[in-house]
Tab-separated table of C-alpha atoms in Angstrom:
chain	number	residue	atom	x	y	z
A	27	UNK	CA	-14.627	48.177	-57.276
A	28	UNK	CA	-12.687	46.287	-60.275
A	29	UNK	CA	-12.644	42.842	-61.581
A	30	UNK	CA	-9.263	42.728	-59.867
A	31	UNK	CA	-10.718	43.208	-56.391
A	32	UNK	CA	-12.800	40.320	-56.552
A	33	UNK	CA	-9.386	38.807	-57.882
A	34	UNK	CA	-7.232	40.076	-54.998
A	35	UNK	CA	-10.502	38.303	-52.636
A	36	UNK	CA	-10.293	35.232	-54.483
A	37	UNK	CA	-6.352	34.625	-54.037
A	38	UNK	CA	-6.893	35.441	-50.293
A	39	UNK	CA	-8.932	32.706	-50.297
A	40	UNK	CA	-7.144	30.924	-51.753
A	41	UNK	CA	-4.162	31.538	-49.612
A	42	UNK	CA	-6.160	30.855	-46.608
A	43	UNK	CA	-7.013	27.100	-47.818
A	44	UNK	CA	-3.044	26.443	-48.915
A	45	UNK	CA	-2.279	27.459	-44.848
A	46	UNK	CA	-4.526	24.917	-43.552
A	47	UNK	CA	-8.062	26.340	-43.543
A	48	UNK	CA	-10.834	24.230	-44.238
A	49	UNK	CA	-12.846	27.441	-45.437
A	50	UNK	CA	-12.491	31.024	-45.846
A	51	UNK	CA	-14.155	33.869	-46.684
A	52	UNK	CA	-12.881	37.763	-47.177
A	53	UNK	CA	-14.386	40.433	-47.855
A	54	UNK	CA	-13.269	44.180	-48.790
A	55	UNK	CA	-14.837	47.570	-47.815
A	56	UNK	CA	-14.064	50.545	-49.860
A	57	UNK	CA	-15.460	53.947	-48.310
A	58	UNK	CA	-15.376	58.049	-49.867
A	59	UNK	CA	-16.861	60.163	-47.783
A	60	UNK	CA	-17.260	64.131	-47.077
A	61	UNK	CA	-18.854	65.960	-44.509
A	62	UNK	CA	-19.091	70.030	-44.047
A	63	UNK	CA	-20.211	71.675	-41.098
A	64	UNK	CA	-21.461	75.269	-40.639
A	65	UNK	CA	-22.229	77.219	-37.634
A	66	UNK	CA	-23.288	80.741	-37.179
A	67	UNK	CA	-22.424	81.228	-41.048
A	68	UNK	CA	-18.574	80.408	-41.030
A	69	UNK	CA	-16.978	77.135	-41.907
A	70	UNK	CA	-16.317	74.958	-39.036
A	71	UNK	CA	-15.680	71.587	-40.545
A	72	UNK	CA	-14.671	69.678	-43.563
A	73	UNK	CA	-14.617	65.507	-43.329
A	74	UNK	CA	-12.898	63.876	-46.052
A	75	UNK	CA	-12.606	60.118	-45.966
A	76	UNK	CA	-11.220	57.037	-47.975
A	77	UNK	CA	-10.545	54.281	-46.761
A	78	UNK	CA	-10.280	51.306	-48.258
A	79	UNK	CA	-10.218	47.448	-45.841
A	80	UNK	CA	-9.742	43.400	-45.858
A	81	UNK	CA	-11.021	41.630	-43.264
A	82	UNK	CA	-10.831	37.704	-43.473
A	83	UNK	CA	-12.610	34.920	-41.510
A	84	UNK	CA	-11.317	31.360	-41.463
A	85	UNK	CA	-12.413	28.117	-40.471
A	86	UNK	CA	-10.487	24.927	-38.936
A	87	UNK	CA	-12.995	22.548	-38.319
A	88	UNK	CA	-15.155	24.382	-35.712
A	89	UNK	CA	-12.682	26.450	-34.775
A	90	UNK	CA	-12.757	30.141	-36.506
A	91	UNK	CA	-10.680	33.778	-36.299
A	92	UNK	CA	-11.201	36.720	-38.221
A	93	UNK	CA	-8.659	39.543	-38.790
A	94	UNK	CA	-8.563	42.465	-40.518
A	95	UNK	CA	-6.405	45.340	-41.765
A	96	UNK	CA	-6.005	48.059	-44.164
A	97	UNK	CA	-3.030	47.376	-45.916
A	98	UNK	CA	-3.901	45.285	-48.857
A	99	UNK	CA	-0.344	45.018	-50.619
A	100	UNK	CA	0.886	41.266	-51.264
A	101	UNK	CA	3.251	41.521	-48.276
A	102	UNK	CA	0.516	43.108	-46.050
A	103	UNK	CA	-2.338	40.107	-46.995
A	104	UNK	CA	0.007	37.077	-46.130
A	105	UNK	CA	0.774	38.501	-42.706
A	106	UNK	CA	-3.214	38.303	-42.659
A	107	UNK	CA	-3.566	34.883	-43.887
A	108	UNK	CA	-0.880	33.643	-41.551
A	109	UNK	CA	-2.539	35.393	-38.414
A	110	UNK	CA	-5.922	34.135	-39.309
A	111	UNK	CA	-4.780	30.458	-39.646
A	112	UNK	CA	-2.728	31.102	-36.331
A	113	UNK	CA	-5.466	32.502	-34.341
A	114	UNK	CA	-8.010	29.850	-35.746
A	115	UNK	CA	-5.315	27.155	-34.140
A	116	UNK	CA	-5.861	28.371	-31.077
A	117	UNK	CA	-9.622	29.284	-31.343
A	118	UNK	CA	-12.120	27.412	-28.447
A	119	UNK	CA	-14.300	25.225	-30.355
A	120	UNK	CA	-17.670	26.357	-32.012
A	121	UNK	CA	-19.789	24.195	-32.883
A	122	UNK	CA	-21.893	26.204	-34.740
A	123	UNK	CA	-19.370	28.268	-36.504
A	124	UNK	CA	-19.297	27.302	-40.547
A	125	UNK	CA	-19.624	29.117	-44.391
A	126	UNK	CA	-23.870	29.497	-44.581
A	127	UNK	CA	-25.148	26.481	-46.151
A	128	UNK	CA	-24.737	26.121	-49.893
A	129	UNK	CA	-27.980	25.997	-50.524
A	130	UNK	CA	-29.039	29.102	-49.084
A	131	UNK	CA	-26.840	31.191	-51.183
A	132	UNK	CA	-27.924	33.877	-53.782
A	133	UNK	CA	-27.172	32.995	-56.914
A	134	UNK	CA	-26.828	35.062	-59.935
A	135	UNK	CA	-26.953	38.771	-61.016
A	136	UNK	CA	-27.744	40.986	-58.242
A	137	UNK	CA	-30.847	42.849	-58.480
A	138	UNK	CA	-30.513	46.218	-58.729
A	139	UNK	CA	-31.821	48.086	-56.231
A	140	UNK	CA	-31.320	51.600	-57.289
A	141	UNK	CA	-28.844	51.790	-54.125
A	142	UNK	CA	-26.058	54.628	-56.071
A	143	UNK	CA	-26.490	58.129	-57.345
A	144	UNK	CA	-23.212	58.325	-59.513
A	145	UNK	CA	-23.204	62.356	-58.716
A	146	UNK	CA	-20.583	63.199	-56.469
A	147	UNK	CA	-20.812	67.051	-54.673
A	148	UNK	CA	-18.226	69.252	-54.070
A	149	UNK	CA	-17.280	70.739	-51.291
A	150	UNK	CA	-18.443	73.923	-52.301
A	151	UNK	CA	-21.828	72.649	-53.003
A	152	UNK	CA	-22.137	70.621	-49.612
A	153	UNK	CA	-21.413	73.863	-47.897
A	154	UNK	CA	-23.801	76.012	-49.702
A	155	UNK	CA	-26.479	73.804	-48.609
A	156	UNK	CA	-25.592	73.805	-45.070
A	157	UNK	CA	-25.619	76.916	-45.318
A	158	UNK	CA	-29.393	77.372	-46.718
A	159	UNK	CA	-30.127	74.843	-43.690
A	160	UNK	CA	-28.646	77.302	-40.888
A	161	UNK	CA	-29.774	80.221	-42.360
A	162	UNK	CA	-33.551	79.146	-42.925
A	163	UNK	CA	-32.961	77.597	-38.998
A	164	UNK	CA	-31.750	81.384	-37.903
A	165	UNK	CA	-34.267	83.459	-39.428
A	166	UNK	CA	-37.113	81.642	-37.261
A	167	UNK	CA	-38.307	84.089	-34.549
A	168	UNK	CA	-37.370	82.448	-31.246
A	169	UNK	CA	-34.000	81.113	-32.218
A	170	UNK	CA	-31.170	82.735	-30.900
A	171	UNK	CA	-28.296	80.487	-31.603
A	172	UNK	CA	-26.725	77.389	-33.698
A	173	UNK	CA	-25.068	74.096	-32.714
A	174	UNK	CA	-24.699	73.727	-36.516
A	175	UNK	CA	-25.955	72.366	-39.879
A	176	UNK	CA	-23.667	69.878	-41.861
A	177	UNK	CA	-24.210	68.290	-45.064
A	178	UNK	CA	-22.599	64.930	-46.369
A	179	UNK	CA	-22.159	62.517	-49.290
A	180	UNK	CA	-21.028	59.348	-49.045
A	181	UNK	CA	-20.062	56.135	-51.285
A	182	UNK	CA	-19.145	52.265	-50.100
A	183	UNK	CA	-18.630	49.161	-51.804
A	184	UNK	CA	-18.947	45.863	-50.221
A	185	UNK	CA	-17.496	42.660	-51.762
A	186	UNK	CA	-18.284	39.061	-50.703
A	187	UNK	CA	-16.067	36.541	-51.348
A	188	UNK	CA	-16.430	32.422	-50.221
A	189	UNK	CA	-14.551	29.546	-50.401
A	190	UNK	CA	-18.460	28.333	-50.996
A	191	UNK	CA	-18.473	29.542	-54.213
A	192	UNK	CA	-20.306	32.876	-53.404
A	193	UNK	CA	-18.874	36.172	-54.666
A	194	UNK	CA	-20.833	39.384	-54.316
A	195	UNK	CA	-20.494	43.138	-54.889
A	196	UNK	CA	-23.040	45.784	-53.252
A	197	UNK	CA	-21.964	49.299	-54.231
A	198	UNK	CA	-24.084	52.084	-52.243
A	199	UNK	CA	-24.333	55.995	-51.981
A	200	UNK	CA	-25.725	58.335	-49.559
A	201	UNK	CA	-26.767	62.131	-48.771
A	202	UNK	CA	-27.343	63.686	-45.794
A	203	UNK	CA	-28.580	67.308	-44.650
A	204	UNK	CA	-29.168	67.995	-40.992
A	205	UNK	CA	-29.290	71.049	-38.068
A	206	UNK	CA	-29.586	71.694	-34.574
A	207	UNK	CA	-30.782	74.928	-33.254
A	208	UNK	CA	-31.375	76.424	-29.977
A	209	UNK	CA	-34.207	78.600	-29.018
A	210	UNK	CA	-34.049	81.034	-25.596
A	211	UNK	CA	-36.826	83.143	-23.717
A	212	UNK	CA	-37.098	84.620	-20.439
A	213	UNK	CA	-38.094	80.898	-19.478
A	214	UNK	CA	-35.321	78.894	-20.137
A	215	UNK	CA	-32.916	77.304	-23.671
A	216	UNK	CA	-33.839	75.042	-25.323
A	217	UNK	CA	-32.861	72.713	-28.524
A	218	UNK	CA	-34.754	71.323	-31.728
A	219	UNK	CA	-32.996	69.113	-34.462
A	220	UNK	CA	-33.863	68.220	-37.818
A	221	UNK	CA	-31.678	65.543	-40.393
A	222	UNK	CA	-32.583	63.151	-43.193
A	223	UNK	CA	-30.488	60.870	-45.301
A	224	UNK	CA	-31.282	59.323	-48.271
A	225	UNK	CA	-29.276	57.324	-51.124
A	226	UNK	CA	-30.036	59.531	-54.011
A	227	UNK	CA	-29.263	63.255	-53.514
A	228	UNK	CA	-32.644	63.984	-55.452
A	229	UNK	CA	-34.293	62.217	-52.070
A	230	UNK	CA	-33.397	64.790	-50.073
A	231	UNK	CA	-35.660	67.385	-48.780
A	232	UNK	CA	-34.988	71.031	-49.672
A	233	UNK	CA	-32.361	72.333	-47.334
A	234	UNK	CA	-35.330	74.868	-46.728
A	235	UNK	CA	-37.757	72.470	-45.543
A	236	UNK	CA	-34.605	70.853	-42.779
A	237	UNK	CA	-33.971	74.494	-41.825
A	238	UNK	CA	-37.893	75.258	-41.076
A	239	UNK	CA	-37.824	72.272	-39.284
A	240	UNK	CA	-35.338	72.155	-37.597
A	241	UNK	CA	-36.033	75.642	-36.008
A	242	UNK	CA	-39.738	75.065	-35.209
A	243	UNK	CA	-39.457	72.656	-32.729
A	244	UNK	CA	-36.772	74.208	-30.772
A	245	UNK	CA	-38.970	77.440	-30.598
A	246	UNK	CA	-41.688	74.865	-29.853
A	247	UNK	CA	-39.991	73.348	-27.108
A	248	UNK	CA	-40.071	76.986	-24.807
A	249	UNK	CA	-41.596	77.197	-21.844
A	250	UNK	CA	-41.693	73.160	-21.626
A	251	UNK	CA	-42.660	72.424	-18.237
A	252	UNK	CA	-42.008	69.635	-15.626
A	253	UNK	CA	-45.470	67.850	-14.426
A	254	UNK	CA	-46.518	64.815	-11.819
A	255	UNK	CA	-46.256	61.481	-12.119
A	256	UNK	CA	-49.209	59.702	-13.852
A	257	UNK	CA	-50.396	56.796	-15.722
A	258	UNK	CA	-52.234	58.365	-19.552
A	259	UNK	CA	-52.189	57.872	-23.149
A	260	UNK	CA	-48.409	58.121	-24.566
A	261	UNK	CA	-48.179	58.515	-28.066
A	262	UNK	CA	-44.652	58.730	-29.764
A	263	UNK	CA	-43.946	60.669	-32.665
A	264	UNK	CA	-43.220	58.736	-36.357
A	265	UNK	CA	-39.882	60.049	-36.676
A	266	UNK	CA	-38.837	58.546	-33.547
A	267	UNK	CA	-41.205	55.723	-32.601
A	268	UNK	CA	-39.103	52.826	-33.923
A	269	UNK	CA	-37.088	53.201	-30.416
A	270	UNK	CA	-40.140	51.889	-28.775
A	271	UNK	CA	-39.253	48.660	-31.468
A	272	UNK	CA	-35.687	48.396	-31.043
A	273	UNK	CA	-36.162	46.114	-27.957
A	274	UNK	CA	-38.342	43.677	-29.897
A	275	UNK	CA	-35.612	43.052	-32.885
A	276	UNK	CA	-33.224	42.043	-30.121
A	277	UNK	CA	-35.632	39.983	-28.372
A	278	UNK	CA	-36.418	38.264	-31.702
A	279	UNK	CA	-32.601	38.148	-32.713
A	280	UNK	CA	-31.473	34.194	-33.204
A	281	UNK	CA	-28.383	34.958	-31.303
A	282	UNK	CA	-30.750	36.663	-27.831
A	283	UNK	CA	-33.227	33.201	-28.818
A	284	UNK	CA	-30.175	30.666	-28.256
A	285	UNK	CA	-28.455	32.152	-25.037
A	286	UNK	CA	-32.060	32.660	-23.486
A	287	UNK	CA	-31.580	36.321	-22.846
A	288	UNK	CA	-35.113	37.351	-24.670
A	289	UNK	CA	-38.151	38.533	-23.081
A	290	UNK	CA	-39.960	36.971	-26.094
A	291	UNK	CA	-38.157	32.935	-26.256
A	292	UNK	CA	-41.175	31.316	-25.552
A	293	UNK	CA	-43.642	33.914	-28.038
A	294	UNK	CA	-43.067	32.485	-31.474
A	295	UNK	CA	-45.934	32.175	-33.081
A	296	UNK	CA	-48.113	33.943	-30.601
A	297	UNK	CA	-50.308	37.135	-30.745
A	298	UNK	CA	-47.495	39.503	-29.144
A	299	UNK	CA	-49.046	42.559	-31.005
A	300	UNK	CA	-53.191	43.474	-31.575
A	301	UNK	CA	-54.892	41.841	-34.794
A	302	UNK	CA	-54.578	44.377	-37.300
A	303	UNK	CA	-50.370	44.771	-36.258
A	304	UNK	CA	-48.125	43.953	-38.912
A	305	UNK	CA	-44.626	44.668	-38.665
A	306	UNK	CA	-42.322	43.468	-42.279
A	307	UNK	CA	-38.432	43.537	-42.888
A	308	UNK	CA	-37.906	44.061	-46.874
A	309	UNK	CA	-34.412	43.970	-48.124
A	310	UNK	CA	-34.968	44.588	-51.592
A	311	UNK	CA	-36.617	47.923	-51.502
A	312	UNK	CA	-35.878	50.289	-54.084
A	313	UNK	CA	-33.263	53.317	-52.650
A	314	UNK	CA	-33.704	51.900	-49.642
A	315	UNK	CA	-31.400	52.770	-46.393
A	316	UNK	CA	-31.198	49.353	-45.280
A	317	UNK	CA	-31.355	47.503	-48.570
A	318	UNK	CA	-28.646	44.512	-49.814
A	319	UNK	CA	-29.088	42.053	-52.413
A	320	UNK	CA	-28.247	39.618	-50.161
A	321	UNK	CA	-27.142	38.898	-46.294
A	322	UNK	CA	-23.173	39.520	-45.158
A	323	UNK	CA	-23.200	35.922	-45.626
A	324	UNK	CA	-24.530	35.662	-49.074
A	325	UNK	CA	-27.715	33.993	-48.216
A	326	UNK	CA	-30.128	34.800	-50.309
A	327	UNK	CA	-32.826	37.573	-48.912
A	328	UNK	CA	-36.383	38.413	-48.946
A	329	UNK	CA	-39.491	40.135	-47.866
A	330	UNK	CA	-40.662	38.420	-44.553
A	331	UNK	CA	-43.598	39.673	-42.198
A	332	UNK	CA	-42.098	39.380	-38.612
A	333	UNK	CA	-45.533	40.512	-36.900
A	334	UNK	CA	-48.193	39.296	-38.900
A	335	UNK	CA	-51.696	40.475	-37.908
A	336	UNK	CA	-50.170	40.651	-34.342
A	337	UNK	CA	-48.223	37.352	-34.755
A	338	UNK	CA	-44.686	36.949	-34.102
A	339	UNK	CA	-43.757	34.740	-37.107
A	340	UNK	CA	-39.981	34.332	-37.100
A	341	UNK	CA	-36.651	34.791	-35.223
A	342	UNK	CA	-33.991	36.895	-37.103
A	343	UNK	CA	-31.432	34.275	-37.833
A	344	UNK	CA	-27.929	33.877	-39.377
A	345	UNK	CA	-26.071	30.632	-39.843
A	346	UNK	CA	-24.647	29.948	-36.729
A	347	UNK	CA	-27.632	30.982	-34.747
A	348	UNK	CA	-30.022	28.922	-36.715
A	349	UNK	CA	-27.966	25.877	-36.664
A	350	UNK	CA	-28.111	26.160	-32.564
A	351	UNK	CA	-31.783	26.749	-32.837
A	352	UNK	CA	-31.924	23.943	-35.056
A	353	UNK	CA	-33.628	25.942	-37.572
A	354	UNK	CA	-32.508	27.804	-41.075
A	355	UNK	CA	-30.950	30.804	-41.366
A	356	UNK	CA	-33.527	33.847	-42.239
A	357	UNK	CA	-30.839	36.050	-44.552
A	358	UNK	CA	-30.112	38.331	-41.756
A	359	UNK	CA	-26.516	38.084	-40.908
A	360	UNK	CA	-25.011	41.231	-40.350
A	361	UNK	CA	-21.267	41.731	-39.890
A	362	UNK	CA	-18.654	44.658	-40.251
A	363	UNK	CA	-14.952	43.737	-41.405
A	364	UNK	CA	-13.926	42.225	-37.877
A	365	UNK	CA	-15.765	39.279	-35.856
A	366	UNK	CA	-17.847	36.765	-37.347
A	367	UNK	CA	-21.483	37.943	-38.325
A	368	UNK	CA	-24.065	39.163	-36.048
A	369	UNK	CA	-27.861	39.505	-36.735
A	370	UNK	CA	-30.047	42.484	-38.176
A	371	UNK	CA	-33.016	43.701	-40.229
A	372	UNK	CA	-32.623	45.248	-42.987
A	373	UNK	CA	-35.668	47.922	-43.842
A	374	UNK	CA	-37.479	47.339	-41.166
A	375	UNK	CA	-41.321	49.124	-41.456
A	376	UNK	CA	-44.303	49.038	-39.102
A	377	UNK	CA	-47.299	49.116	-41.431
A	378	UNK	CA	-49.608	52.435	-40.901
A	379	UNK	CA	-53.403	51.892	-39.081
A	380	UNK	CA	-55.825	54.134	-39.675
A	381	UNK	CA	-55.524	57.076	-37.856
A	382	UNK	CA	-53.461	60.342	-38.613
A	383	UNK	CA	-51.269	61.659	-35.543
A	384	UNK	CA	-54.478	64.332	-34.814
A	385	UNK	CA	-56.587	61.477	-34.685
A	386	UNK	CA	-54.928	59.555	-32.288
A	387	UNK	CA	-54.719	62.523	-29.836
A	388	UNK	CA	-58.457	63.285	-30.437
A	389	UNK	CA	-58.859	59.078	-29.630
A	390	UNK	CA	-56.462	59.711	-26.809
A	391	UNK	CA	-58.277	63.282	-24.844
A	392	UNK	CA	-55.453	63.874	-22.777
A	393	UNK	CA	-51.802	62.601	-22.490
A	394	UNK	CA	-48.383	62.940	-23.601
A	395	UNK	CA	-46.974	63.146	-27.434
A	396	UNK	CA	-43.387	61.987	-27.052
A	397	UNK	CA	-41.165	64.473	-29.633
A	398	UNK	CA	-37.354	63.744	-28.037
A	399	UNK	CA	-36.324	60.283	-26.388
A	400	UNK	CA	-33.148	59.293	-24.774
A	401	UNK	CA	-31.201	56.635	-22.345
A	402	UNK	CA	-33.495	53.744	-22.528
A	403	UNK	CA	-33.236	50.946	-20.288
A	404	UNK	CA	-34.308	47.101	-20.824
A	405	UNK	CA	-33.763	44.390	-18.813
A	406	UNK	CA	-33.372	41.834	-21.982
A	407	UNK	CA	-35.015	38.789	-19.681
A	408	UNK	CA	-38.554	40.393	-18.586
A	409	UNK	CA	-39.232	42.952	-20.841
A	410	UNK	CA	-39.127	45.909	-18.302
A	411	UNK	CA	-38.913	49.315	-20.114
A	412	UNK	CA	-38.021	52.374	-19.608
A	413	UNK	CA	-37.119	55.571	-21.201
A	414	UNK	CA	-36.523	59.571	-20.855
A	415	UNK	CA	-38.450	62.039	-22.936
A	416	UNK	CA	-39.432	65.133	-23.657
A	417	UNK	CA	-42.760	66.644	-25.920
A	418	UNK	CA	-46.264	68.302	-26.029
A	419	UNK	CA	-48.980	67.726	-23.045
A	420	UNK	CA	-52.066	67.158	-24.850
A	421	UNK	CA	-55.688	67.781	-23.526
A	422	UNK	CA	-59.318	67.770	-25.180
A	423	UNK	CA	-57.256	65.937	-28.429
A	424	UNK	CA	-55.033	69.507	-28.747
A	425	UNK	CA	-51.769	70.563	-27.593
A	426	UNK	CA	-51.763	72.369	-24.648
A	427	UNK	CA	-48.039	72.843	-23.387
A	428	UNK	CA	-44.548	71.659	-23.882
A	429	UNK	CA	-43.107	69.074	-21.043
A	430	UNK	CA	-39.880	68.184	-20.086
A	431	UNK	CA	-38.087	65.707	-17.835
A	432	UNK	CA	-40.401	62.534	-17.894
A	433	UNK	CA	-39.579	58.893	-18.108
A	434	UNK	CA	-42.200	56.378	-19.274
A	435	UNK	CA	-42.008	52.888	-18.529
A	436	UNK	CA	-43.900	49.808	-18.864
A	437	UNK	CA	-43.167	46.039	-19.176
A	438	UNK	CA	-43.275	45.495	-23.110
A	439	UNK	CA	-44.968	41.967	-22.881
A	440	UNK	CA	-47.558	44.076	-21.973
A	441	UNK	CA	-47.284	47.129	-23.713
A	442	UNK	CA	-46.834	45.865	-27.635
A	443	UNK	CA	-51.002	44.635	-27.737
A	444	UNK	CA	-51.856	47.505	-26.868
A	445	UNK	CA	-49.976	49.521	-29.400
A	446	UNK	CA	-52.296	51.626	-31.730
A	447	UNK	CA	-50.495	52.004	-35.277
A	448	UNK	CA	-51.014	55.462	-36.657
A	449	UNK	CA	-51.405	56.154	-40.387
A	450	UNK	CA	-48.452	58.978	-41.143
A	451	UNK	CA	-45.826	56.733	-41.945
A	452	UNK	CA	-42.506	58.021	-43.436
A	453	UNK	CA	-39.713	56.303	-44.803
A	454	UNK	CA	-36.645	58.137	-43.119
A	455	UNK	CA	-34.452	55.686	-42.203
A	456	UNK	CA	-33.861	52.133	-42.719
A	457	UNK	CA	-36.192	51.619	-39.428
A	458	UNK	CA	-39.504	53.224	-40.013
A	459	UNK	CA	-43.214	53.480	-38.048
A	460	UNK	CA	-45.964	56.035	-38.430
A	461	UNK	CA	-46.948	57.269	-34.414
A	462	UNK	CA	-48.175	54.963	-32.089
A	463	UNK	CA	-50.029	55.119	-29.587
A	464	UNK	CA	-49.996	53.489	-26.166
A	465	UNK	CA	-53.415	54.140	-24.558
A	466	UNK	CA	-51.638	54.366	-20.714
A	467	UNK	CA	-47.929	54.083	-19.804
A	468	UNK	CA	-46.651	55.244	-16.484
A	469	UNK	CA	-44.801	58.445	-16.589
A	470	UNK	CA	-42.876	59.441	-13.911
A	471	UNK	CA	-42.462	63.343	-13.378
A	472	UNK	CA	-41.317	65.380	-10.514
């Protein structure tokens, strides 16, 4: 975005103050995107995007509204200012509501984080490799059909603006390539996915290597097969084992802390996880999916072990949260254009043990190797787990046969010490583990 953006910001601002704000802060989301979509070799879809938004937040006292809106002419922002001051009026009071604290605030020339590839595809090109991704998925004996392979390029800008003082700009690309297949046999359908996303196009695996995979575990899901209900070793899969740590970042979220709805509230700085566990949120990794210079409220960010050596060592805090904890805010606001901020890691990564994912399984004899998760259920206040999946029966340390249908559960007070880090960590998303293994979980079958 140009020098006149932050401009535009700044006279909002402004504005807001003139109408009777005591602060202000605005900030402006530009977004390009595209998107193709390919299924059984013909074009099915083509996603274009730009947008470009304004959202504002004021403060009267403890009282606070945000608005937001697309239109960004002169006319267009005064109606905003106006309806922000309004609403603010009328706001209950917050006590906690408030700018972050001055001294808190990043300062300075961002660092760069290496967050945006300048090359922008074309629509051709995007379709072309889609179209490597289906057909490599299609040529894999045992697959008999597409639900489609899509490839996508976006490009956002972020800009920070504070009656504070702060202003801030965080520009960001990213490249996607992804395809679901479905395999059939006399048995039965069934489906295998494969995506990644990256910020750098040169990131991306070969639209090959998505294809293959993508492919392979649909033919490797055939002849999956229901089985009894049991307690044994569960051990879920890198690419999806983050789900199993979901529940902890909102258990450890400053926001969860101060209402009391956390399974964890009474855990900080206690051994939640084994010695050996260490669990670290890193903001200012290089290309990373979850990188920012600094928080969405200009606080200044950094490295921070949450789980260190099995120690919970922290609650993930923004301003308001930590001023009703009494405590200072960690750099982890989070906040879209409307509402005031939330809370939320950044790159969050589970650091890998020792053991590869055949290891584990040999460690583990028999048991379940979770490949597919989905509808998981937490009751926020005790900790009680549960969640439906799909994956490989394992016995003797080797696959044996694919299973469907199964829910494990557990009470995750209990279940995080016990969790056995493996060592094939991958960075795919802004949330990554390596497998982990859980040496019994209850899994219900038929």
């Amino acid at each position: 975005m140009s020098r006149m953006d932050e401009n535009l910001l700044q006279d909002v601002v402004q504005a807001a103050l003139k109408a009777g704000a005591d602060a202000a802060e605005a900030v402006s989301a530009e977004r390009q995107s595209l998107s193709i979509t390919v299924r059984l070799d013909a074009l099915e879809e083509v996603e274009r995007e730009e947008a470009r938004d304004l959202g504002l937040r004021v403060f009267i006292g403890q009282k606070q509204a945000t608005v937001s809106g697309s239109d960004v002419s002169a006319g267009a922002r005064a109606k905003l200012v106006e309806r922000a001051v309004a609403m603010a009026r009328l706001a209950p009071e917050d006590p906690y509501a408030g700018l972050a604290p001055q001294d808190r605030l990043a300062h300075g020339e961002s660092e760069d984080l290496d967050l945006y590839d300048p090359s922008e595809p074309s629509a051709a090109a995007l379709e072309e490799r889609a179209r490597e991704v289906e057909g490599t998925a299609r040529a894999i004996e045992g697959v008999t059909n597409s639900e489609g392979a899509s490839a996508g390029w976006s490009s956002s800008t972020w800009r920070l603006v504070t009656s504070g003082g702060f202003t801030g700009l965080h520009r960001a690309t990213g490249f996607s390539l992804g395809a679901s297949m479905i395999a059939e046999d006399g048995g039965g359908m069934e489906r295998g996915w494969e995506g990644r996303s990256t910020r750098w196009r040169e990131d991306l695996p070969e639209p090959q290597a998505i294809g293959e995979e993508a492919g392979r575990r649909a033919v490797a899901a055939l002849g999956a097969r229901k089985i009894e209900s049991t307690t044994a070793p569960v051990i879920f899969e890198n690419r999806l084992a983050t789900a199993v740590l979901s529940a902890l970042i909102g258990a450890i979220s400053g926001p969860s802390v101060a209402r009391g709805v956390s399974f964890l509230k009474t855990k900080l700085g206690q051994q939640v996880f084994a010695k050996g566990v260490n669990l670290v949120d890193e903001p200012h990794r290089l290309r990373g999916l979850g990188s920012s210079p600094w928080d969405d409220e200009g606080v200044a960010n950094q490295r921070m072990a949450i789980i260190e050596d099995g120690v919970l060592t922290t609650w993930l805090l923004n301003s308001a949260s930590a001023r009703q904890l009494g405590l200072q805010t960690t750099g982890h606001a989070s906040r879209g254009l409307a509402g005031p901020p939330g809370v939320g890691p950044t790159n969050l990564t589970l650091l890998p043990g020792d053991l590869d994912r055949q290891a584990l399984m040999r460690a583990a004899g028999t048991g379940l190797l979770v490949t597919s998760m989905f509808g998981p259920s937490l009751n926020p206040n005790t900790g009680d787990w549960s969640i439906g999946v799909s994956g490989v029966w394992f016995e003797g340390g080797e696959p044996a046969y694919p299973v469907t249908e199964i829910t494990v559960a557990g009470n995750l007070i209990e279940v995080y010490p016990r969790i056995i880090p493996g060592s094939d960590l991958e960075y795919r998303g802004a949330a990554n583990s390596p497998s982990l293994l859980v040496p019994d979980l209850a899994i219900a079958g038929r």
